[in-house]
C-alpha positions as semicolon CSV with decimal commas, in nm:
position;residue;x (nm);y (nm);z (nm)
1;M;-5,275;2,602;-6,345
2;V;-5,470;2,821;-6,585
3;R;-5,489;3,197;-6,545
4;L;-5,742;3,414;-6,724
5;T;-5,532;3,679;-6,900
6;V;-5,580;3,916;-7,194
7;E;-5,347;3,696;-7,395
8;L;-5,568;3,393;-7,329
9;I;-5,868;3,600;-7,433
10;A;-5,693;3,708;-7,754
11;R;-5,601;3,350;-7,846
12;S;-5,938;3,200;-7,765
13;S;-6,182;3,457;-7,895
14;N;-6,316;3,456;-8,248
15;Y;-6,377;3,825;-8,202
16;F;-6,024;3,910;-8,309
17;K;-6,005;3,704;-8,628
18;N;-6,159;3,960;-8,859
19;R;-6,012;4,267;-8,689
20;K;-5,648;4,255;-8,789
21;D;-5,650;4,628;-8,854
22;E;-5,713;4,701;-8,482
23;S;-5,470;4,669;-8,196
24;L;-5,524;4,425;-7,909
25;G;-5,609;4,710;-7,674
26;Q;-5,874;4,848;-7,909
27;C;-6,034;4,507;-7,950
28;L;-6,037;4,440;-7,577
29;K;-6,213;4,771;-7,511
30;K;-6,500;4,670;-7,736
31;I;-6,563;4,334;-7,571
32;T;-6,886;4,323;-7,370
33;H;-6,927;3,945;-7,317
34;L;-6,666;3,688;-7,218
35;N;-6,732;3,317;-7,177
36;F;-6,458;3,111;-7,013
37;S;-6,669;2,855;-6,835
38;N;-6,533;2,504;-6,777
39;K;-6,176;2,594;-6,876
40;N;-5,997;2,479;-6,559
41;I;-5,927;2,842;-6,470
42;D;-5,809;2,887;-6,113
43;E;-5,710;3,257;-6,112
44;I;-5,831;3,582;-6,268
45;D;-5,550;3,806;-6,392
46;D;-5,555;4,176;-6,479
47;L;-5,835;4,233;-6,731
48;S;-5,854;4,608;-6,694
49;L;-5,833;4,661;-7,072
50;C;-6,183;4,507;-7,097
51;R;-6,337;4,817;-6,950
52;N;-6,674;4,775;-7,128
53;L;-6,728;4,420;-7,009
54;T;-7,089;4,366;-6,903
55;V;-7,128;3,985;-6,884
56;L;-6,862;3,743;-6,759
57;Y;-6,907;3,363;-6,754
58;L;-6,658;3,182;-6,529
59;Y;-6,866;2,896;-6,390
60;D;-6,741;2,536;-6,360
61;N;-6,379;2,629;-6,298
62;R;-6,137;2,610;-6,004
63;I;-6,130;2,972;-5,894
64;Q;-6,060;3,011;-5,521
65;Q;-6,057;3,388;-5,490
66;I;-6,251;3,671;-5,653
67;R;-5,998;3,932;-5,761
68;N;-5,899;4,175;-6,036
69;L;-6,258;4,267;-6,123
70;G;-6,254;4,615;-5,977
71;F;-6,208;4,764;-6,324
72;A;-6,543;4,625;-6,449
73;S;-6,762;4,919;-6,351
74;N;-7,004;4,828;-6,632
75;L;-7,039;4,461;-6,535
76;T;-7,404;4,360;-6,489
77;H;-7,390;3,978;-6,491
78;L;-7,127;3,766;-6,316
79;Y;-7,138;3,385;-6,325
80;L;-6,904;3,219;-6,074
81;Q;-7,100;2,910;-5,969
82;N;-6,930;2,574;-5,913
83;N;-6,586;2,698;-5,823
84;A;-6,390;2,680;-5,495
85;I;-6,461;3,032;-5,367
86;S;-6,476;3,060;-4,986
87;C;-6,530;3,435;-4,943
88;I;-6,726;3,704;-5,130
89;E;-6,479;3,988;-5,177
90;N;-6,353;4,257;-5,411
91;L;-6,697;4,326;-5,560
92;T;-6,786;4,656;-5,391
93;S;-6,681;4,859;-5,697
94;L;-6,928;4,679;-5,926
95;K;-7,193;4,949;-5,896
96;K;-7,397;4,823;-6,192
97;L;-7,396;4,454;-6,103
98;E;-7,750;4,314;-6,135
99;K;-7,708;3,935;-6,129
100;L;-7,456;3,739;-5,924
101;Y;-7,429;3,360;-5,940
102;L;-7,222;3,200;-5,663
103;G;-7,393;2,865;-5,610
104;G;-7,187;2,550;-5,553
105;N;-6,892;2,716;-5,381
106;C;-6,757;2,702;-5,023
107;I;-6,903;3,028;-4,893
108;T;-7,025;3,034;-4,531
109;V;-7,127;3,403;-4,503
110;V;-7,307;3,624;-4,752
111;E;-7,102;3,943;-4,721
112;G;-6,895;4,194;-4,914
113;L;-7,181;4,324;-5,129
114;E;-7,223;4,663;-4,962
115;G;-7,145;4,852;-5,283
116;C;-7,371;4,646;-5,510
117;E;-7,683;4,853;-5,459
118;E;-7,824;4,761;-5,802
119;L;-7,810;4,385;-5,742
120;R;-8,146;4,226;-5,833
121;E;-8,058;3,855;-5,832
122;L;-7,839;3,662;-5,590
123;H;-7,791;3,286;-5,629
124;M;-7,621;3,115;-5,331
125;E;-7,756;2,761;-5,353
126;S;-7,574;2,443;-5,243
127;Q;-7,266;2,580;-5,071
128;R;-7,017;2,316;-4,958
129;L;-7,044;2,399;-4,588
130;P;-6,857;2,241;-4,295
131;L;-7,057;1,973;-4,115
132;G;-7,314;2,125;-3,879
133;E;-7,289;2,481;-4,015
134;K;-7,543;2,687;-4,208
135;L;-7,522;2,979;-4,448
136;L;-7,516;3,313;-4,264
137;F;-7,592;3,668;-4,374
138;D;-7,396;3,981;-4,286
139;P;-7,646;4,250;-4,168
140;R;-7,450;4,519;-4,355
141;T;-7,490;4,335;-4,684
142;L;-7,861;4,274;-4,621
143;H;-7,911;4,641;-4,544
144;S;-7,739;4,749;-4,867
145;L;-7,951;4,505;-5,070
146;A;-8,279;4,583;-4,892
147;K;-8,428;4,795;-5,171
148;S;-8,276;4,630;-5,478
149;L;-8,276;4,252;-5,434
150;S;-8,573;4,086;-5,603
151;I;-8,468;3,721;-5,655
152;L;-8,284;3,513;-5,394
153;N;-8,185;3,147;-5,417
154;I;-8,055;2,998;-5,093
155;S;-8,148;2,633;-5,143
156;N;-7,965;2,346;-4,970
157;N;-7,772;2,552;-4,715
158;S;-7,903;2,413;-4,380
159;I;-8,090;2,739;-4,314
160;D;-8,337;2,711;-4,022
161;E;-8,486;3,062;-4,011
162;L;-8,565;3,352;-4,241
163;K;-8,629;3,639;-4,001
164;D;-8,296;3,809;-4,084
165;L;-8,407;3,831;-4,449
166;A;-8,725;4,022;-4,365
167;I;-8,535;4,346;-4,437
168;L;-8,537;4,261;-4,810
169;E;-8,854;4,459;-4,870
170;N;-8,861;4,421;-5,250
171;L;-8,811;4,046;-5,260
172;S;-9,042;3,894;-5,522
173;Q;-8,901;3,539;-5,557
174;L;-8,744;3,323;-5,288
175;V;-8,615;2,972;-5,350
176;A;-8,518;2,801;-5,024
177;V;-8,553;2,434;-5,114
178;D;-8,396;2,157;-4,901
179;N;-8,318;2,356;-4,588
180;Q;-8,413;2,309;-4,219
181;L;-8,713;2,541;-4,186
182;R;-8,950;2,375;-3,937
183;E;-9,225;2,603;-3,803
184;V;-9,480;2,813;-3,990
185;E;-9,462;3,068;-3,708
186;D;-9,091;3,120;-3,781
187;L;-9,182;3,229;-4,135
188;E;-9,452;3,473;-4,028
189;C;-9,218;3,767;-3,955
190;A;-9,051;3,755;-4,297
191;L;-9,370;3,686;-4,494
192;S;-9,544;3,983;-4,338
193;Q;-9,266;4,212;-4,469
194;W;-9,235;4,065;-4,820
195;R;-9,534;4,240;-4,971
196;K;-9,409;4,190;-5,326
197;L;-9,334;3,819;-5,292
198;W;-9,523;3,623;-5,558
199;R;-9,314;3,306;-5,579
200;L;-9,200;3,097;-5,281
201;D;-9,046;2,752;-5,294
202;L;-8,983;2,568;-4,966
203;R;-8,999;2,210;-5,089
204;G;-8,783;1,967;-4,894
205;N;-8,811;2,158;-4,563
206;P;-8,962;1,994;-4,251
207;V;-9,219;2,274;-4,232
208;C;-9,389;2,132;-4,541
209;Q;-9,510;1,840;-4,325
210;T;-9,698;2,072;-4,089
211;P;-10,078;2,022;-4,101
212;K;-10,246;2,280;-4,329
213;Y;-9,902;2,423;-4,411
214;R;-10,005;2,543;-4,756
215;D;-10,328;2,702;-4,631
216;K;-10,145;2,889;-4,356
217;L;-9,881;3,032;-4,591
218;I;-10,142;3,146;-4,841
219;V;-10,318;3,338;-4,563
220;L;-9,991;3,483;-4,430
221;S;-9,870;3,606;-4,770
222;K;-10,157;3,764;-4,960
223;H;-9,958;3,825;-5,280
224;L;-9,826;3,474;-5,339
225;E;-9,906;3,335;-5,683
226;I;-9,688;3,023;-5,686
227;L;-9,609;2,817;-5,376
228;D;-9,378;2,517;-5,404
229;G;-9,421;2,508;-5,779
230;K;-9,803;2,508;-5,768
231;E;-10,021;2,800;-5,870
232;I;-10,249;2,957;-5,611
233;H;-10,599;3,015;-5,747
234;E;-10,775;3,332;-5,640
235;M;-11,091;3,143;-5,544
236;A;-10,896;2,922;-5,305
237;R;-10,723;3,225;-5,154
238;Q;-11,054;3,405;-5,098
239;F;-11,204;3,100;-4,930
240;L;-10,909;3,070;-4,692
241;M;-10,917;3,442;-4,612
242;N;-11,289;3,427;-4,531
243;W;-11,238;3,117;-4,320
244;K;-10,963;3,287;-4,117
245;A;-11,172;3,603;-4,070
246;S;-11,463;3,396;-3,941
247;K;-11,238;3,202;-3,705
248;D;-11,081;3,520;-3,566
249;A;-11,425;3,676;-3,513
250;K;-11,539;3,376;-3,308
251;K;-11,228;3,402;-3,090
252;K;-11,310;3,765;-3,011
253;I;-11,677;3,699;-2,932
254;K;-11,622;3,404;-2,696
255;P;-11,424;3,592;-2,424
256;A;-11,677;3,878;-2,434
257;I;-11,968;3,638;-2,366
258;T;-11,781;3,475;-2,081
259;M;-11,714;3,810;-1,912
260;N;-12,080;3,914;-1,947
261;E;-12,195;3,585;-1,796
262;Q;-11,964;3,625;-1,501
263;A;-12,092;3,977;-1,439
264;A;-12,457;3,868;-1,458
265;Y;-12,420;3,553;-1,247
266;P;-12,131;3,612;-1,004
267;L;-12,237;3,334;-0,764
268;L;-12,219;3,076;-1,042
269;Y;-11,868;3,176;-1,148
270;D;-11,712;3,258;-0,809
271;F;-11,554;2,919;-0,751
272;E;-11,303;3,053;-0,499
273;T;-11,566;3,094;-0,224
274;A;-11,748;2,823;-0,036
275;N;-12,090;2,970;-0,119
276;A;-12,045;2,970;-0,493
277;M;-12,345;2,750;-0,564
278;L;-12,561;2,839;-0,262
279;P;-12,905;3,003;-0,322
280;A;-12,921;3,378;-0,359
281;H;-13,071;3,567;-0,064
282;Y;-13,398;3,747;-0,111
283;E;-13,439;3,925;0,228
284;H;-13,471;4,262;0,056
285;T;-13,647;4,146;-0,257
286;T;-14,022;4,150;-0,320
287;I;-14,132;3,874;-0,554
288;A;-14,476;3,889;-0,706
289;N;-14,659;3,762;-1,009
290;I;-14,375;3,533;-1,105
291;E;-14,430;3,186;-1,238
292;K;-14,389;2,912;-0,984
293;P;-14,073;2,704;-1,008
294;K;-14,112;2,384;-1,197
295;Y;-13,857;2,193;-0,994
296;V;-13,647;2,200;-0,681
297;M;-13,315;2,025;-0,645
298;F;-13,231;1,877;-0,307
299;S;-12,892;1,762;-0,189
300;K;-12,846;1,540;0,113
301;T;-12,642;1,676;0,402
302;R;-12,554;1,530;0,737
303;G;-12,816;1,576;1,006
304;C;-13,111;1,657;0,779
305;P;-13,465;1,585;0,910
306;R;-13,598;1,236;0,841
307;R;-13,922;1,380;0,705
308;M;-13,731;1,574;0,438
309;Q;-13,528;1,266;0,348
310;R;-13,846;1,067;0,294
311;A;-13,990;1,348;0,081
312;H;-13,672;1,350;-0,125
313;E;-13,697;0,976;-0,182
314;K;-14,053;0,996;-0,316
315;R;-14,080;0,901;-0,678
316;H;-14,314;1,193;-0,753
317;I;-14,252;1,514;-0,556
318;N;-14,524;1,772;-0,497
319;V;-14,300;2,071;-0,568
320;T;-14,552;2,346;-0,488
321;E;-14,651;2,192;-0,154
322;D;-14,289;2,151;-0,048
323;I;-14,211;2,514;-0,129
324;R;-14,508;2,637;0,073
325;L;-14,408;2,417;0,364
326;L;-14,055;2,559;0,358
327;A;-14,186;2,914;0,344
328;T;-14,415;2,851;0,647
329;K;-14,143;2,697;0,862
330;H;-13,868;2,936;0,752
331;P;-14,010;3,281;0,671
332;H;-13,660;3,424;0,633
333;S;-13,620;3,225;0,312
334;A;-13,863;3,471;0,141
335;L;-14,029;3,189;-0,052
336;S;-14,400;3,284;-0,052
337;G;-14,680;3,037;-0,081
338;S;-14,786;3,179;-0,411
339;G;-14,464;3,167;-0,607
340;A;-14,086;3,203;-0,628
341;G;-13,852;3,402;-0,849
342;E;-13,657;3,122;-1,008
343;P;-13,553;2,762;-0,948
344;H;-13,326;2,735;-0,643
345;F;-13,048;2,504;-0,545
346;L;-13,131;2,429;-0,180
347;T;-12,934;2,241;0,082
348;Y;-13,069;2,107;0,406
349;A;-12,788;2,286;0,582
350;A;-12,963;2,613;0,491
351;L;-13,282;2,490;0,650
């Protein structure tokens, strides 16, 4: 069992060798950087005499609990990766903390950072999580970091969605490698809010196998410069943006054309009535000086006259003569001997 104490600092630091004229307390006050990484340390003792400490290296140790750091109001960098920490605690008084490294621990919830409103970097990669669990985020912590956090590393934590992180409005770099993100649509909410995001790394997620995954993300996030370790060229971005704009325009035009066609030709589009494809009635229409129809389509119905059946079976049909014959026998059809308004779909049932 190794505890980090002021005595251990005094024995291990070369800082004190040439300062025999100063007391231990005076020397400790002047220390700004401490490096006790990989020293088998499992507990942090009272270090309140190191009041000007700004950078503390304690990675690759056996620390299980974050404690006795409340005095370090000037601390800006804290390295605690690869320990046995299970809970983020006792850091709310670190008002000037800018970079926090907690990767490789046993943390299940990102919490306890409500007072760290100057935090710019948070590294939470590769937590040793219980089987079937994923890394979670306390909404209170996310809210307090919304305007400050710029770099976030959450790789290898079984994360399957990012929508809760959309509140981080100043995020510029996100590393979320080897998680369980699956759908591009699930990323859309967050990407639309991260307007300063220029680097995104999602390698090792199932979503990367989605067709045109890279193209879709480039269109969704207009400020991305590096995606999955590859630079995004401006020419490629412009091409994809133009392609999407053209595609969206076509989607808007197509429904409009369909509605206009239905309004202009209601009988052709009214498939719910039995008369949808029957000829239009011309009882109250005067047709004159209109080109004669070039064809007439006949459909067989039960009980039709034999003469009409034989005419239908002719290899060459005299269209004009047939129309005149119909107009003579059935004046109500309004088909004059001199012409007709447009080709008609006629049934023998109407005759």
